[in-house]
Amino acid sequence: MENAGKQIYQIAGELFPICRSITGDGVRQTLRILQKWVPQIKISEVPSGTKVFDWEIPKEWNITEGYIENSQGKRIIDFQENNLHIMGYSVPVDQYVTLEQLKAHLYTEPSQPDVIPYVTSYYRENFGFCMSERLKNSLPQDTYHMVIKSTLTPGSLTYGELVIPGESSEEIFFSTYICHPSMANNECSGPALAVWLARWLMRKQARRYTYRFVFVPETIGSICYLSRHKDELKERVIAGFNLSCVGDSLQYSIVESRYGNTLADRALKNILRSHCPQFRVYSFLKRGSDERQYNAPGIDLPVVSFCRSKYGEYPQYHTSADNMDFISPEGFQGSFEVMAKLIDLLENNRCYQVQVLCEPQLGRRGLYPAVSRKGQYDAVYGMTTLIAYADGTNDLIAISDRIGCAADLLIPVVKQLSDAGLLADAQEQKHPCSS
Amino acid sequence: MENAGKQIYQIAGELFPICRSITGDGVRQTLRILQKWVPQIKISEVPSGTKVFDWEIPKEWNITEGYIENSQGKRIIDFQENNLHIMGYSVPVDQYVTLEQLKAHLYTEPSQPDVIPYVTSYYRENFGFCMSERLKNSLPQDTYHMVIKSTLTPGSLTYGELVIPGESSEEIFFSTYICHPSMANNECSGPALAVWLARWLMRKQARRYTYRFVFVPETIGSICYLSRHKDELKERVIAGFNLSCVGDSLQYSIVESRYGNTLADRALKNILRSHCPQFRVYSFLKRGSDERQYNAPGIDLPVVSFCRSKYGEYPQYHTSADNMDFISPEGFQGSFEVMAKLIDLLENNRCYQVQVLCEPQLGRRGLYPAVSRKGQYDAVYGMTTLIAYADGTNDLIAISDRIGCAADLLIPVVKQLSDAGLLADAQEQKHPCSS
Amino acid sequence: MENAGKQIYQIAGELFPICRSITGDGVRQTLRILQKWVPQIKISEVPSGTKVFDWEIPKEWNITEGYIENSQGKRIIDFQENNLHIMGYSVPVDQYVTLEQLKAHLYTEPSQPDVIPYVTSYYRENFGFCMSERLKNSLPQDTYHMVIKSTLTPGSLTYGELVIPGESSEEIFFSTYICHPSMANNECSGPALAVWLARWLMRKQARRYTYRFVFVPETIGSICYLSRHKDELKERVIAGFNLSCVGDSLQYSIVESRYGNTLADRALKNILRSHCPQFRVYSFLKRGSDERQYNAPGIDLPVVSFCRSKYGEYPQYHTSADNMDFISPEGFQGSFEVMAKLIDLLENNRCYQVQVLCEPQLGRRGLYPAVSRKGQYDAVYGMTTLIAYADGTNDLIAISDRIGCAADLLIPVVKQLSDAGLLADAQEQKHPCSS
């Protein structure tokens, strides 16, 4: 577990240079890199024009070149240097223009004059160039040559999917997206963490739940996936997590589900509370990633987003400053540990019921100090309190929340008490008891 | 809508001079003035002695003269000058008394030495004179002549009623009272606002709901009205508002229903929250007007009181200082705007359900900016958030409360989305879905 | 009622010198003293070895002598002087040892160097001596003679029980424990208060409820009692109170039931709120006395603990400093008054329903001032507000909590209104309506 952060950082680095969009070869390249770590990832293609709920799979976009040249033939900006320079889904252009004409096609972020902003125009045919405000302001009167060599033609949308079976057909769901070009936290970090978590899960000896990972282009990809798998997801998924911006070291965040009360909300908040009490809770009013689709009315999946610094809330977001320096092995290590603890908690989350009436005699079982004296009582406090609330109406999360004791400290206690025959699962039914 | 305040102030001024009580010609005069604005107001008479639940319609009281004369024949106080000088429901008297004997029949407000207090004795035969503490203290030893020419005889209680039909038989209910003599905020303001609201409603092209206005003497009048109309009100009224003290400019207030959780509470608080965030919420523990009867156990109507400065909470209350200077066109204008917004909200309050799965493609319908770039997302935030919670379990009030966005800003969005086929009423059932 | 505190203090003083443990003659002596005040207390014996849920009644322990002598024959400590000097359930010993060997059997409380700590070893055969840290540190090298003359042999566990019948078979339950040696607040105070409350209840002319008192050794005693009476208690008990540490004057405390929401929680908090607003609420996470057994999963009795300074939360707790100086007649008087008010509240706690529609005419019944004028309204505020919420869904506790008016002030109002035919019990059903 200790080298996880370094490994995930390395995967993110491998994904970073690729020019991705919601369709095209960048997505396919990305998925092939992920397959190097988990060959079982299954890649699907959905043809342009396919109806997916209220949407339609757009034409496929690919790009080979893109630059602005001045009259001396010097390239002012070049796609080869930074793929953020070309607005996503730009149609081809090859045109000589004045500075004024050029400016109509330039996008900058005036409040951050040194960064290249990330801009797209998926659903209206358009083209554009992105650069720093400073560069734009330095451009002299001249004749400029705008060149974009791209194709926007019928093709397909590409996504990846992985199902890791467990004892139960109930699923824990992970979603992350693979449609952003060279930005590190948003979003090379999500796919990198996801693929590493999948590896870790596949190596576990036993899994109570089935795990499903999807690697999709944001919005259109999750809508597309849902249009094909909605019923099975609604039947099986008990908790889901959208992974986004999980590589920085600044904080931890959760974006809640629509009403903030699902098993996913409860489990992730429980873990973050003990792992990092200063974590931030964003309500669904602050949503912005694929949790929007998973929580849409009629879809109603119990999905939250897990982030370190939340998308849209850090200055580097959607700019060239979201680069490999903004994320770190330490940042990934923290995210991985939270996810690993979360999975352990979900795997052990049951509605326990104490198997004797009144308090059990712990001493007789070697679980209680035999000499009772002032102060010593605290030693078994966690154990007796867990038993006190093991009345079959509280799952482990509820007990941990109530006691204020980290779930990962309670899991071994549960095992000890279960081995002694004092605890049992109150129900072999579908969903955990409390909500 | 802009001249509403001035017009309502003028109506209140016309009502001001009349000597009203819970029965008598002052009530009839008042209703006839209101009929000038809305001729459809129906006037009913209920004979003295009629049983109305635990009460009985009292004898009818009328008064023509009332004064105290000193031995020089000078009138110390005179009913003609201010009708508050005579205690309401005073029986006739014509008696010469010493200063000491006189004082047994004088009522003052020592804490406010310059005002005439408003005093009544409806249910025990009595008489009295009200004056300023200062005047009382200035009276010399003398022989005084106490004169009240009043009648307390079998007659009737008078009330007015107006039903403005709408598409649905479900009703929005307004109640106000017409039993206070010359006091402006409490209570020429309520009937004046009510009659103007009724005019405004009658001119609307379409009304979803039926509107019922009652103009009753306080307490005995609302009890009397309920004794005759309880079952129909309980079946039809979905929200009701007692209008009292609505003419001053100092603040806005709501007195909640018995448990503070009805549609009337929710709607009025929602409007006040955006109209005037400093508004005051008084719990039902602070009740004091006809909301007492409408919320009584077994009556259980969803009725709150709407006030500017709440009755009992401003120093001019129930004194001669509650005069036409204490209320203003601006005060009425504000009250009218709150009521008009409230009615718009109720008329548009439905449990909306989005009609597509996952987020709708707003761009295709011209509802979303086509170029996506940093910061621009907020432009459609209200729209997408409204859609996110349009799951058929939240009415518009609930969504507005959750988003923290004024309902009157959401109503045009709802129309736009409904026109685009993206929203529909989740249910054609009786009451709004959330509570 | 005024001399209650003195009398209870005297009873506690009579109980103080006795050496009690969870079994043995000290328990029997204690119960015989209590029988002097209430001869109806029934004493039961349960043989050693009897299975009681997960536990077994231990051997009976009795002790006649216990001391440590130095080589000059001087007794360093002596059981006759303070029975805390011998660890509870010590097996016999008669042995000469060095200082080092002796120290292995000494128990002190280093943080409080002058007190003798209270130590027991019920479920593992062992022996020990308790003394002040200061005395231990002063002991010179020497040969010491450790002597304990005790017996640990098959016998029985002893408990007392008292049922005071009422009109209903529903019960109010009190539990207190009789297993601690010479400590005053914890726990001569509980049995002393309990027996006095029982006397007071038996002298009442009418009791709506049946009252059950149990005097048991802590933990094993309540488990034993539950193993014999669980079903009848679960059927009958509507509220129960564990009495412990009720003799000091420092504060008032409640230890809540498992979820803090039973009738017992609501009633005791209501009384404490008006009796002493600074009272402390300890959640069930801070439990530690027999409320643990009564609230165990599957037992689920509505039992809270009532204390002045809570066990475990005051420095004298479980030491020789918890002596007759720590408790006082005033402390007991306060506890008695709280319990007496609590019982009055429970006896009068019904879901009242007003018997007329709309507000009743109080004036006609002489319940309302006939002249209505500014300010006077408050005089009947409690009465009218009680009526406003007497809708059959609130019991008297709920109304008192809502109004913020002490229940003992409302009880006479309820009687007055009931006598006037205006209030009636909404239901003759088992449990009060609100929870």
Coordinates of C-alpha atoms in Angstrom, one line a residue, chain A residues 49-434:
Chain A
G49 CA -25.6 9.7 -34.1
T50 CA -26.7 7.1 -31.6
K51 CA -29.5 8.5 -29.4
V52 CA -28.7 8.4 -25.7
F53 CA -31.6 9.7 -23.7
D54 CA -32.0 13.4 -24.6
W55 CA -28.6 13.4 -26.4
E56 CA -26.9 12.1 -29.5
I57 CA -23.4 10.8 -29.8
P58 CA -21.6 13.6 -31.6
K59 CA -19.2 13.2 -34.5
E60 CA -15.8 12.0 -33.7
W61 CA -13.1 14.7 -33.4
N62 CA -9.4 14.1 -34.1
I63 CA -6.7 16.7 -34.6
T64 CA -3.1 16.4 -35.9
E65 CA -2.0 20.0 -36.1
G66 CA -3.0 23.5 -34.9
Y67 CA -1.1 26.7 -34.7
I68 CA -1.0 30.5 -35.4
E69 CA 1.9 31.8 -37.4
N70 CA 2.9 35.4 -37.9
S71 CA 3.9 36.9 -41.1
Q72 CA 7.6 35.9 -40.5
G73 CA 6.4 32.3 -40.3
K74 CA 7.0 32.1 -36.5
R75 CA 4.5 30.0 -34.6
I76 CA 2.9 32.1 -31.9
I77 CA 1.2 29.1 -30.4
D78 CA 1.4 25.4 -31.4
F79 CA -0.8 22.5 -30.5
Q80 CA 2.4 20.3 -30.3
E81 CA 3.6 22.4 -27.5
N82 CA 0.4 22.4 -25.4
N83 CA -2.8 20.8 -26.6
L84 CA -4.8 23.3 -24.6
H85 CA -4.0 25.9 -27.3
I86 CA -6.7 24.5 -29.5
M87 CA -10.3 24.8 -28.4
G88 CA -11.8 21.3 -28.1
Y89 CA -13.9 20.2 -31.1
S90 CA -12.5 23.0 -33.3
V91 CA -13.4 22.5 -37.0
P92 CA -10.5 22.8 -39.5
V93 CA -9.3 26.2 -40.6
D94 CA -6.6 27.6 -42.8
Q95 CA -6.9 31.3 -43.0
Y96 CA -4.9 34.5 -43.1
V97 CA -6.3 37.3 -40.8
T98 CA -5.5 40.6 -39.3
L99 CA -4.9 40.9 -35.6
E100 CA -8.4 42.2 -35.1
Q101 CA -9.9 39.3 -37.0
L102 CA -7.6 36.9 -35.1
K103 CA -8.8 38.2 -31.7
A104 CA -12.4 37.1 -32.5
H105 CA -11.0 33.5 -32.2
L106 CA -8.8 33.9 -29.2
Y107 CA -9.7 32.7 -25.7
T108 CA -7.8 33.8 -22.6
E109 CA -8.4 34.0 -18.9
P110 CA -7.9 37.7 -18.0
S111 CA -8.0 37.1 -14.3
Q112 CA -5.0 34.7 -14.6
P113 CA -2.9 36.4 -17.3
D114 CA -0.2 33.6 -17.5
V115 CA -2.3 30.5 -18.0
I116 CA -3.9 28.9 -21.0
P117 CA -7.5 28.3 -20.3
Y118 CA -9.3 25.1 -21.3
V119 CA -12.2 25.8 -23.7
T120 CA -14.4 23.5 -25.7
S121 CA -17.3 23.7 -28.1
Y122 CA -18.8 20.3 -28.4
Y123 CA -22.2 20.9 -29.6
R124 CA -21.9 23.9 -32.0
E125 CA -19.4 23.9 -34.9
N126 CA -16.8 26.4 -34.1
F127 CA -13.0 26.8 -33.8
G128 CA -10.8 28.7 -31.5
F129 CA -7.3 29.2 -30.0
C130 CA -6.5 29.5 -26.3
M131 CA -3.5 31.4 -24.9
S132 CA -2.4 33.4 -22.0
E133 CA -3.8 36.9 -21.6
R134 CA -0.3 38.2 -21.5
L135 CA 0.6 36.7 -24.9
K136 CA -2.6 38.0 -26.5
N137 CA -1.8 41.5 -25.3
S138 CA 1.7 41.3 -26.7
L139 CA 0.6 40.5 -30.3
P140 CA 1.5 43.3 -32.7
Q141 CA -0.5 44.3 -35.8
D142 CA 0.4 41.7 -38.4
T143 CA -1.1 39.1 -40.8
Y144 CA -1.6 35.8 -38.9
H145 CA -2.1 32.4 -40.3
M146 CA -4.6 30.3 -38.4
V147 CA -4.2 26.6 -39.0
I148 CA -6.2 23.7 -37.5
K149 CA -5.9 20.3 -39.1
S150 CA -8.8 18.4 -37.5
T151 CA -11.5 16.1 -38.6
L152 CA -15.1 16.1 -37.3
T153 CA -16.7 13.1 -38.9
P154 CA -18.9 10.2 -38.1
G155 CA -17.0 7.8 -35.8
S156 CA -17.8 6.7 -32.3
L157 CA -17.6 7.5 -28.6
T158 CA -15.2 5.2 -26.7
Y159 CA -15.4 4.1 -23.1
G160 CA -13.9 1.5 -20.8
E161 CA -15.6 -0.8 -18.3
L162 CA -14.4 -3.3 -15.8
V163 CA -16.5 -5.6 -13.5
I164 CA -14.7 -7.4 -10.7
P165 CA -17.0 -10.1 -9.4
G166 CA -17.7 -10.6 -5.7
E167 CA -19.8 -13.0 -3.5
S168 CA -22.8 -10.8 -4.0
S169 CA -24.2 -9.3 -7.2
E170 CA -24.6 -6.0 -5.3
E171 CA -22.1 -3.5 -6.6
I172 CA -19.9 -0.8 -5.5
F173 CA -19.5 1.6 -8.5
F174 CA -16.6 3.8 -9.5
S175 CA -16.8 6.3 -12.4
T176 CA -14.0 8.6 -13.7
Y177 CA -13.6 10.5 -16.9
I178 CA -11.1 10.4 -19.8
C179 CA -12.0 13.3 -21.9
H180 CA -9.8 16.1 -20.7
P181 CA -6.5 17.0 -22.5
S182 CA -3.3 17.8 -20.7
M183 CA -4.5 18.7 -17.2
A184 CA -3.2 16.7 -14.4
N185 CA -5.6 16.8 -11.4
N186 CA -8.6 17.3 -13.7
E187 CA -8.4 14.7 -15.1
C188 CA -5.5 12.4 -15.3
S189 CA -5.8 11.8 -11.6
G190 CA -9.2 10.0 -11.6
P191 CA -8.4 7.3 -14.1
A192 CA -5.0 6.7 -12.6
L193 CA -6.4 6.2 -9.1
A194 CA -9.3 4.1 -10.5
V195 CA -7.0 1.7 -12.3
W196 CA -4.8 1.3 -9.3
L197 CA -7.8 0.6 -7.0
A198 CA -9.0 -2.0 -9.5
R199 CA -5.7 -3.8 -9.3
W200 CA -5.7 -3.7 -5.6
L201 CA -9.3 -5.1 -5.5
M202 CA -8.5 -7.9 -7.9
R203 CA -5.7 -9.0 -5.7
K204 CA -8.0 -9.3 -2.6
Q205 CA -8.7 -12.8 -1.6
A206 CA -12.4 -12.3 -1.0
R207 CA -14.8 -9.6 -2.0
R208 CA -18.2 -9.4 -0.5
Y209 CA -19.4 -7.1 -3.2
T210 CA -19.0 -6.9 -7.0
Y211 CA -17.0 -3.8 -8.2
R212 CA -17.7 -1.9 -11.4
F213 CA -15.4 0.7 -12.8
V214 CA -16.3 2.9 -15.8
F215 CA -13.9 5.1 -17.7
V216 CA -16.1 7.5 -19.7
P217 CA -16.0 10.9 -21.4
E218 CA -17.7 13.3 -19.0
T219 CA -21.4 14.0 -19.4
I220 CA -22.0 12.4 -22.8
G221 CA -20.1 9.3 -21.7
S222 CA -21.9 8.8 -18.5
I223 CA -25.2 9.5 -20.2
C224 CA -24.3 7.0 -22.9
Y225 CA -23.3 4.4 -20.3
L226 CA -26.5 4.9 -18.3
S227 CA -28.6 4.7 -21.4
R228 CA -27.2 1.1 -21.9
H229 CA -26.9 0.0 -18.2
K230 CA -29.5 2.0 -16.2
D231 CA -31.7 -0.9 -15.1
E232 CA -28.9 -3.1 -14.1
L233 CA -27.1 -0.3 -12.2
K234 CA -30.3 0.7 -10.4
E235 CA -30.9 -2.9 -9.3
R236 CA -27.3 -3.6 -8.2
V237 CA -25.4 -0.5 -7.1
I238 CA -25.6 0.2 -3.4
A239 CA -22.9 2.9 -3.3
G240 CA -21.0 4.7 -6.1
F241 CA -18.1 7.2 -6.2
N242 CA -17.2 9.5 -9.0
L243 CA -13.4 10.1 -8.8
S244 CA -12.2 13.5 -9.9
C245 CA -9.3 15.7 -8.9
V246 CA -7.8 13.2 -6.6
G247 CA -4.1 14.0 -7.0
D248 CA -3.3 17.2 -5.1
S249 CA -2.4 17.4 -1.5
L250 CA -4.4 20.4 -0.4
Q251 CA -7.6 18.9 1.2
Y252 CA -10.3 16.2 0.9
S253 CA -13.8 16.8 -0.4
I254 CA -17.0 15.1 -1.0
V255 CA -19.8 16.3 -3.3
E256 CA -23.0 14.8 -1.8
S257 CA -25.7 12.9 -3.6
R258 CA -29.0 14.7 -4.4
Y259 CA -30.2 14.5 -0.9
G260 CA -26.9 13.7 0.8
N261 CA -28.2 10.7 2.6
T262 CA -27.2 7.6 0.7
L263 CA -24.9 4.8 1.8
A264 CA -22.2 6.4 -0.4
D265 CA -22.5 9.7 1.5
R266 CA -22.6 8.1 4.9
A267 CA -19.6 5.8 4.2
L268 CA -17.3 8.4 2.7
K269 CA -18.1 11.0 5.3
N270 CA -17.4 8.5 8.0
I271 CA -14.0 7.7 6.6
L272 CA -13.1 11.3 6.0
R273 CA -14.2 12.3 9.5
S274 CA -11.5 10.1 11.0
H275 CA -8.9 10.4 8.3
C276 CA -9.0 14.1 7.9
P277 CA -11.5 16.0 10.1
Q278 CA -11.1 19.2 8.1
F279 CA -12.5 17.7 4.9
R280 CA -15.0 19.7 3.0
V281 CA -18.6 18.7 2.3
Y282 CA -20.1 20.2 -0.8
S283 CA -23.8 19.8 -1.2
F284 CA -25.3 18.7 -4.5
L285 CA -25.9 22.3 -5.2
K286 CA -22.2 22.5 -5.9
R287 CA -22.2 19.5 -8.2
G288 CA -20.4 19.7 -11.5
S289 CA -19.1 16.3 -12.7
D290 CA -20.7 13.0 -13.5
E291 CA -22.5 12.8 -10.2
R292 CA -25.0 15.1 -12.0
Q293 CA -26.1 12.2 -14.3
Y294 CA -26.0 9.4 -11.7
N295 CA -28.2 11.5 -9.4
A296 CA -30.6 12.8 -12.1
P297 CA -34.3 12.2 -11.4
G298 CA -35.3 8.8 -12.6
I299 CA -31.6 7.6 -12.5
D300 CA -31.4 8.1 -8.7
L301 CA -28.1 6.1 -8.2
P302 CA -26.5 6.5 -4.7
V303 CA -23.4 8.2 -6.1
V304 CA -21.2 11.0 -4.6
S305 CA -18.0 12.6 -5.9
F306 CA -14.7 12.2 -4.1
C307 CA -12.1 14.8 -4.6
R308 CA -9.1 16.3 -2.9
S309 CA -9.4 20.0 -4.1
K310 CA -12.8 20.0 -5.7
Y311 CA -13.2 20.8 -9.5
G312 CA -14.0 24.5 -9.9
E313 CA -12.7 25.4 -6.5
Y314 CA -9.0 25.7 -7.1
P315 CA -7.4 28.4 -9.2
Q316 CA -5.4 26.0 -11.4
Y317 CA -8.7 24.3 -12.5
H318 CA -9.3 24.2 -16.2
T319 CA -6.0 25.9 -17.1
S320 CA -2.5 24.9 -18.1
A321 CA -1.5 25.4 -14.4
D322 CA -3.2 22.1 -13.6
N323 CA -0.1 20.3 -14.5
M324 CA 2.1 17.5 -13.1
D325 CA 3.5 19.8 -10.4
F326 CA 0.1 20.4 -9.0
I327 CA -0.4 16.8 -8.2
S328 CA 2.0 14.5 -6.2
P329 CA 2.6 11.0 -5.0
E330 CA 1.6 12.1 -1.5
G331 CA -1.7 13.4 -2.8
F332 CA -2.4 10.1 -4.5
Q333 CA -1.3 8.1 -1.5
G334 CA -3.8 9.9 0.6
S335 CA -6.6 9.4 -1.9
F336 CA -5.8 5.7 -2.2
E337 CA -5.8 5.2 1.6
V338 CA -9.2 6.9 1.9
M339 CA -10.6 4.7 -0.9
A340 CA -9.0 1.5 0.6
K341 CA -10.5 2.3 4.0
L342 CA -13.9 3.1 2.4
I343 CA -13.9 -0.3 0.7
D344 CA -13.0 -2.0 3.9
L345 CA -15.8 -0.2 5.7
L346 CA -18.4 -1.1 3.0
E347 CA -17.2 -4.8 3.0
N348 CA -17.7 -4.9 6.7
N349 CA -20.8 -2.8 7.0
R350 CA -23.5 -4.9 8.5
C351 CA -26.3 -4.4 10.9
Y352 CA -24.9 -6.3 13.8
Q353 CA -27.1 -7.8 16.5
V354 CA -25.7 -8.9 19.9
Q355 CA -26.5 -12.5 20.5
V356 CA -27.1 -12.5 24.3
L357 CA -29.6 -10.6 26.4
C358 CA -28.1 -7.9 28.8
E359 CA -24.4 -7.2 28.5
P360 CA -22.3 -10.2 27.7
Q361 CA -19.8 -11.5 30.3
L362 CA -16.6 -10.3 28.6
G363 CA -14.3 -11.3 31.4
R364 CA -15.2 -15.0 31.1
R365 CA -14.1 -14.8 27.4
G366 CA -10.9 -13.0 28.2
L367 CA -12.2 -9.8 26.7
Y368 CA -12.5 -7.7 29.9
P369 CA -9.9 -6.9 32.6
A370 CA -10.7 -9.0 35.7
V371 CA -9.8 -6.4 38.3
S372 CA -12.2 -3.5 38.2
R373 CA -10.9 -0.3 39.4
K374 CA -11.3 3.4 38.9
G375 CA -10.2 4.6 35.4
Q376 CA -9.7 1.2 33.9
Y377 CA -13.2 1.1 32.5
D378 CA -12.2 3.1 29.4
A379 CA -10.1 0.2 28.0
V380 CA -13.2 -1.7 26.9
Y381 CA -15.3 1.4 26.1
G382 CA -15.3 0.9 22.4
M383 CA -16.2 -2.7 22.6
T384 CA -19.1 -2.3 25.1
T385 CA -20.5 0.7 23.3
L386 CA -20.5 -1.1 20.0
I387 CA -22.4 -4.0 21.7
A388 CA -24.8 -1.5 23.3
Y389 CA -25.9 -0.3 19.9
A390 CA -25.7 -3.7 18.1
D391 CA -29.4 -3.9 18.3
G392 CA -29.9 -4.8 14.6
T393 CA -31.0 -1.3 13.6
N394 CA -27.6 0.3 13.2
D395 CA -25.0 -0.6 10.6
L396 CA -21.4 -0.2 11.4
I397 CA -21.3 3.3 9.9
A398 CA -24.1 4.4 12.2
I399 CA -22.4 2.9 15.2
S400 CA -19.0 4.5 14.3
D401 CA -20.7 7.9 13.7
R402 CA -22.5 7.6 17.0
I403 CA -19.5 6.6 19.1
G404 CA -17.2 9.0 17.3
C405 CA -14.8 6.1 16.9
A406 CA -13.1 5.5 13.5
A407 CA -14.6 2.6 11.6
D408 CA -11.3 1.0 10.9
L409 CA -10.7 0.7 14.6
L410 CA -14.1 -0.9 15.1
I411 CA -13.7 -3.5 12.3
P412 CA -11.2 -5.7 14.3
V413 CA -13.5 -5.4 17.4
V414 CA -16.4 -6.6 15.3
K415 CA -14.3 -9.6 14.1
Q416 CA -13.3 -10.4 17.7
L417 CA -16.8 -10.3 19.0
S418 CA -18.2 -12.3 16.0
D419 CA -15.5 -14.9 16.6
A420 CA -16.6 -15.1 20.2
G421 CA -20.2 -15.7 19.0
L422 CA -21.4 -12.5 20.5
L423 CA -22.3 -10.6 17.3
A424 CA -24.1 -11.7 14.1
D425 CA -25.5 -10.1 11.0
A426 CA -29.0 -9.0 11.9
Q427 CA -30.2 -9.7 8.4
E428 CA -29.1 -11.4 5.3
Q429 CA -31.2 -9.0 3.4
K430 CA -30.3 -6.8 0.5
H431 CA -29.4 -3.4 1.8
P432 CA -27.8 -2.4 5.1
C433 CA -30.4 -1.6 7.7
S434 CA -30.0 2.0 8.5

